[in-house]
CSV table of C-alpha atoms in Angstrom, one decimal:
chain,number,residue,atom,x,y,z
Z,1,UNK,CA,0.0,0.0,0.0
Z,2,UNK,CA,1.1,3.5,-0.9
Z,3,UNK,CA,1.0,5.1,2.1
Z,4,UNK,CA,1.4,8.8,0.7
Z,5,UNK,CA,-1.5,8.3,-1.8
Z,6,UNK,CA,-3.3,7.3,1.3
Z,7,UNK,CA,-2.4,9.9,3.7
Z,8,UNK,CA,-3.8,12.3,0.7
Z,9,UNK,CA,-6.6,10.3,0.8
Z,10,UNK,CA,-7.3,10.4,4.5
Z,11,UNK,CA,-6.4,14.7,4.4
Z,12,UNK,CA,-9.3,15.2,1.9
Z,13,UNK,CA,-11.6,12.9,3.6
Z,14,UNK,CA,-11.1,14.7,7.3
Z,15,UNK,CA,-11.2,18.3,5.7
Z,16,UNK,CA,-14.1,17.1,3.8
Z,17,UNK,CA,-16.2,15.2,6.5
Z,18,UNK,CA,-15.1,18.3,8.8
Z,19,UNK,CA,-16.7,21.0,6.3
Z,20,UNK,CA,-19.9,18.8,6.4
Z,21,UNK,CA,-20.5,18.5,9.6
Z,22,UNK,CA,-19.8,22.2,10.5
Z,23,UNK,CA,-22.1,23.2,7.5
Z,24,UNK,CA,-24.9,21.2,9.1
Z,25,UNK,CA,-24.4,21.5,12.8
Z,26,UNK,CA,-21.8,24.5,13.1
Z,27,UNK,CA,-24.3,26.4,14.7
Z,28,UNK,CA,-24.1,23.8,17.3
Z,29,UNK,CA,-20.8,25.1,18.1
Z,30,UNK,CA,-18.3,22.3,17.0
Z,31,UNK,CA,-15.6,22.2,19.5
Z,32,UNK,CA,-13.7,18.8,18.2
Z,33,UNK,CA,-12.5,16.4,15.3
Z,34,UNK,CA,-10.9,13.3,15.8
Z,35,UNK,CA,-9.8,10.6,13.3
Z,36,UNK,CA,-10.1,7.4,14.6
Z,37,UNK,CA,-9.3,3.7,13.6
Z,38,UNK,CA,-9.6,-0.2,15.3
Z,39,UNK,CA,-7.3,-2.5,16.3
Z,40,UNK,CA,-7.8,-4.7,13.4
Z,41,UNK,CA,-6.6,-1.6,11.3
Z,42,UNK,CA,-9.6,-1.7,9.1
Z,43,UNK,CA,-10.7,1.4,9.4
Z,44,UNK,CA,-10.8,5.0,9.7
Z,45,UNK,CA,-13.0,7.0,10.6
Z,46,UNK,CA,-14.1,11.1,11.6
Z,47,UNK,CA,-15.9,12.5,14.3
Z,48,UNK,CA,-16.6,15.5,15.9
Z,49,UNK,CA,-18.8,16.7,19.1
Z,50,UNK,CA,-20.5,20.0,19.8
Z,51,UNK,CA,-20.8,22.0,22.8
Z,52,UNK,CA,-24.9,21.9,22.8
Z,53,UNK,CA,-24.7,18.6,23.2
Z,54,UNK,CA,-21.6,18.7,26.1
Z,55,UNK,CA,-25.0,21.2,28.0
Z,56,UNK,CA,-26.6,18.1,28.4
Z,57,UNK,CA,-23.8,15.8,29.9
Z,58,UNK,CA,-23.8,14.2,33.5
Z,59,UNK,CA,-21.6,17.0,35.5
Z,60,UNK,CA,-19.5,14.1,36.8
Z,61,UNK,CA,-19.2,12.6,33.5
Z,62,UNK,CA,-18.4,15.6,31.8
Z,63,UNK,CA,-14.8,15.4,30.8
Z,64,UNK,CA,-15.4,12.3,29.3
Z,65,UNK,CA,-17.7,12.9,27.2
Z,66,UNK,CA,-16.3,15.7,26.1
Z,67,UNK,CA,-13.2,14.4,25.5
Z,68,UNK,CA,-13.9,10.4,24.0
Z,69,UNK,CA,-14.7,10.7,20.6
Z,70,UNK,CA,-16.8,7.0,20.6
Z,71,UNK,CA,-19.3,9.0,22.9
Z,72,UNK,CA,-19.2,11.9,20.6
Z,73,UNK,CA,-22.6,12.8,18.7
Z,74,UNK,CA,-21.4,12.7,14.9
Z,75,UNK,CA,-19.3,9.9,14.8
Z,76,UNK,CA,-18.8,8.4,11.3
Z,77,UNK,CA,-20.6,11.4,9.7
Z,78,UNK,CA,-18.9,13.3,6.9
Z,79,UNK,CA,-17.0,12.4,3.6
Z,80,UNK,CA,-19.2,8.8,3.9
Z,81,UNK,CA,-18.0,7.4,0.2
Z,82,UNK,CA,-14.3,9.3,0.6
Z,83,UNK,CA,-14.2,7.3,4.5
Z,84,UNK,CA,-16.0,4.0,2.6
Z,85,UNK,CA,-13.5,3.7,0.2
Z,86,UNK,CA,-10.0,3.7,2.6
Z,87,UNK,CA,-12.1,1.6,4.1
Z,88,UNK,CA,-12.6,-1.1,1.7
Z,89,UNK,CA,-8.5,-0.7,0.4
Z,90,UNK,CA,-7.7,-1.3,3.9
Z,91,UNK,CA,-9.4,-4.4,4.3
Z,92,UNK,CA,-7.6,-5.5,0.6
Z,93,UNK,CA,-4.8,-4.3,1.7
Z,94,UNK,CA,-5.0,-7.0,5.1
Z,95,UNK,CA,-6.3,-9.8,3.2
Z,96,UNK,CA,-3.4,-10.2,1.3
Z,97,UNK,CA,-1.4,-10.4,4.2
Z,98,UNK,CA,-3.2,-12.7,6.4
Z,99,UNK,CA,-1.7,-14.9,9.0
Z,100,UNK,CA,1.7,-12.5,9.0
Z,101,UNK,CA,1.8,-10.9,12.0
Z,102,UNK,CA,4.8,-9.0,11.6
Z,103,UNK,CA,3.7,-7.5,8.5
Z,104,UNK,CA,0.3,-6.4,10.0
Z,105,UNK,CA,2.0,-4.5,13.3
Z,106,UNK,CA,4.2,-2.5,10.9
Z,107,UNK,CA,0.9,-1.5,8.7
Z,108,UNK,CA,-1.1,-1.2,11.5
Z,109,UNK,CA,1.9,1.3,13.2
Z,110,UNK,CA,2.2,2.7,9.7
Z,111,UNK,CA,-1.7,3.4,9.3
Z,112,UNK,CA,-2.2,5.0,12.9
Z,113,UNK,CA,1.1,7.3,12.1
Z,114,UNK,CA,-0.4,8.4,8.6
Z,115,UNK,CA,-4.0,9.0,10.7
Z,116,UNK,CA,-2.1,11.5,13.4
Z,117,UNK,CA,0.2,13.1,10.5
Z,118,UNK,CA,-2.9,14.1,8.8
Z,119,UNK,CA,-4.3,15.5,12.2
Z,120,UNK,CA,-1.2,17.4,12.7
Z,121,UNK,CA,-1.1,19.1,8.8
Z,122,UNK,CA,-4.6,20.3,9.9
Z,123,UNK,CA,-3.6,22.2,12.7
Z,124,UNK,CA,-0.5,23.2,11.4
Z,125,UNK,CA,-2.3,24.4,8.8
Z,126,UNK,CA,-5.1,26.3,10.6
Z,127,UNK,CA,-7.7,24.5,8.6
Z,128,UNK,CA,-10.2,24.4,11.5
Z,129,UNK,CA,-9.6,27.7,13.0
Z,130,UNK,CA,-10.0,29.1,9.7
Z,131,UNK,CA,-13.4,27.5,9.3
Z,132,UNK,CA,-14.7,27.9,13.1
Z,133,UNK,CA,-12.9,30.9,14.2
Z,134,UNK,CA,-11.7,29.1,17.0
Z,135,UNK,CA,-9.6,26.4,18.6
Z,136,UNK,CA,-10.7,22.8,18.0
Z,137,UNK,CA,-9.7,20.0,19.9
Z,138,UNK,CA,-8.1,17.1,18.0
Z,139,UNK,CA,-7.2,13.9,19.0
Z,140,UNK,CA,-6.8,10.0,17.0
Z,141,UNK,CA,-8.2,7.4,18.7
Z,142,UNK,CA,-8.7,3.5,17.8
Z,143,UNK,CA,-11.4,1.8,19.5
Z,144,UNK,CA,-10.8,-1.1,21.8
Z,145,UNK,CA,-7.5,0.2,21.9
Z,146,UNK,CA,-5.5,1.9,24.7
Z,147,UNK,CA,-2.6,4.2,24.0
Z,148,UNK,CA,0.4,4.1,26.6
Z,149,UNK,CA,0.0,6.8,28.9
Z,150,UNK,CA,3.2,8.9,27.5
Z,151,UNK,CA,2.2,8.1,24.0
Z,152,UNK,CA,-1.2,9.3,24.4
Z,153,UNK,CA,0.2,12.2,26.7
Z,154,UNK,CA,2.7,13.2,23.4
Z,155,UNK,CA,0.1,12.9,20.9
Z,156,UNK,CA,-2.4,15.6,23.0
Z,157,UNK,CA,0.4,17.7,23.0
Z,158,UNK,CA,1.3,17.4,19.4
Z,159,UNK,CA,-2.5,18.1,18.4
Z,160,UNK,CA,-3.3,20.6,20.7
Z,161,UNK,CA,-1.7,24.0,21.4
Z,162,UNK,CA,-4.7,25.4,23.1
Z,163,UNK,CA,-6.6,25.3,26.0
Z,164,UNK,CA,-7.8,22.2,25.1
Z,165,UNK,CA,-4.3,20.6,26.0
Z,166,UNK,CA,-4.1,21.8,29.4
Z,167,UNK,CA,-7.9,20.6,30.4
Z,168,UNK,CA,-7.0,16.9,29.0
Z,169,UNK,CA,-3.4,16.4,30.8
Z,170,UNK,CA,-5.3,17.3,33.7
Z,171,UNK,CA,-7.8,14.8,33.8
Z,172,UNK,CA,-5.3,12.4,32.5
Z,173,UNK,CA,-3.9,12.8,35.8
Z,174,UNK,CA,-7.2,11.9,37.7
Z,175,UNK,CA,-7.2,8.6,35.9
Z,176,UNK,CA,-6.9,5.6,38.5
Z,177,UNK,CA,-7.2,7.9,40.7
């Protein structure tokens, strides 16, 4: 798999499924993307959460919600057919390499990396700000899946240079706690 061609793939998808979502429910006042993936490496996938809906969130709950992007209210919405078809050359891509485990840790490795590289070009970019106005909080998640605490740590950092950042570490802290 050509993993540039993909990464280019992924970047048009995310700015596209972002621009959806904020042209239906911007009003809503979108505070967060995410890209997000599964262990199996079959996937990716956007989402994003708004502040209306963070109103209606158990107080003690709060930071979770606002911050897990499977709880998030438009997961999987956005540049459907663009998402669909990385999809479907993922899974290609994996079953012509079944049973080689080696091979599937460095493409699954190689597919999260691509997923947060995109993320970063965003920011670094501006692309939300100059759509919202404002900060956004971004973060790449795969579902039943837990990052390391120092990579996850590292990747909040690398994602967020805003407010966002500070709020996050913080309750990172609380966890186990």
């Amino acid at each position: 798999m050509d993993f540039e061609i993909l990464k280019q793939q992924i970047e048009d998808a995310a700015k596209k499924a972002f621009l959806e979502v904020y042209e239906k429910h911007g009003t809503e006042g979108i505070y967060s993307f995410a890209l997000y993936s599964d262990e199996g490496a079959m996937t990716v996938c956007p989402a994003a959460n708004t502040i209306k809906v963070l109103e209606a969130a158990d107080e003690d709950d709060a930071l979770y919600y606002k911050y897990e992007p499977a709880e998030w209210i438009y997961e999987m919405e956005g540049a459907d057919g663009e998402f669909n078809e990385i999809c479907t050359q993922l899974r290609a891509e994996l079953d012509q390499h079944d049973d080689d485990d080696q091979w599937f840790d460095g493409f699954q490795a190689k597919l999260y990396s691509t997923c947060i590289e995109v993320l970063e070009k965003l920011k670094n970019e501006n692309f939300f700000t100059k759509i919202t106005g404002k900060d956004i909080f971004l973060i790449f998640t795969v579902s039943d899946y837990e990052f390391e605490r120092e990579e996850l740590k590292s990747l909040i950092v690398s994602l967020n240079d805003n407010e966002y950042r500070s709020e996050y570490l913080n309750w990172m802290a609380t966890w186990g706690n």
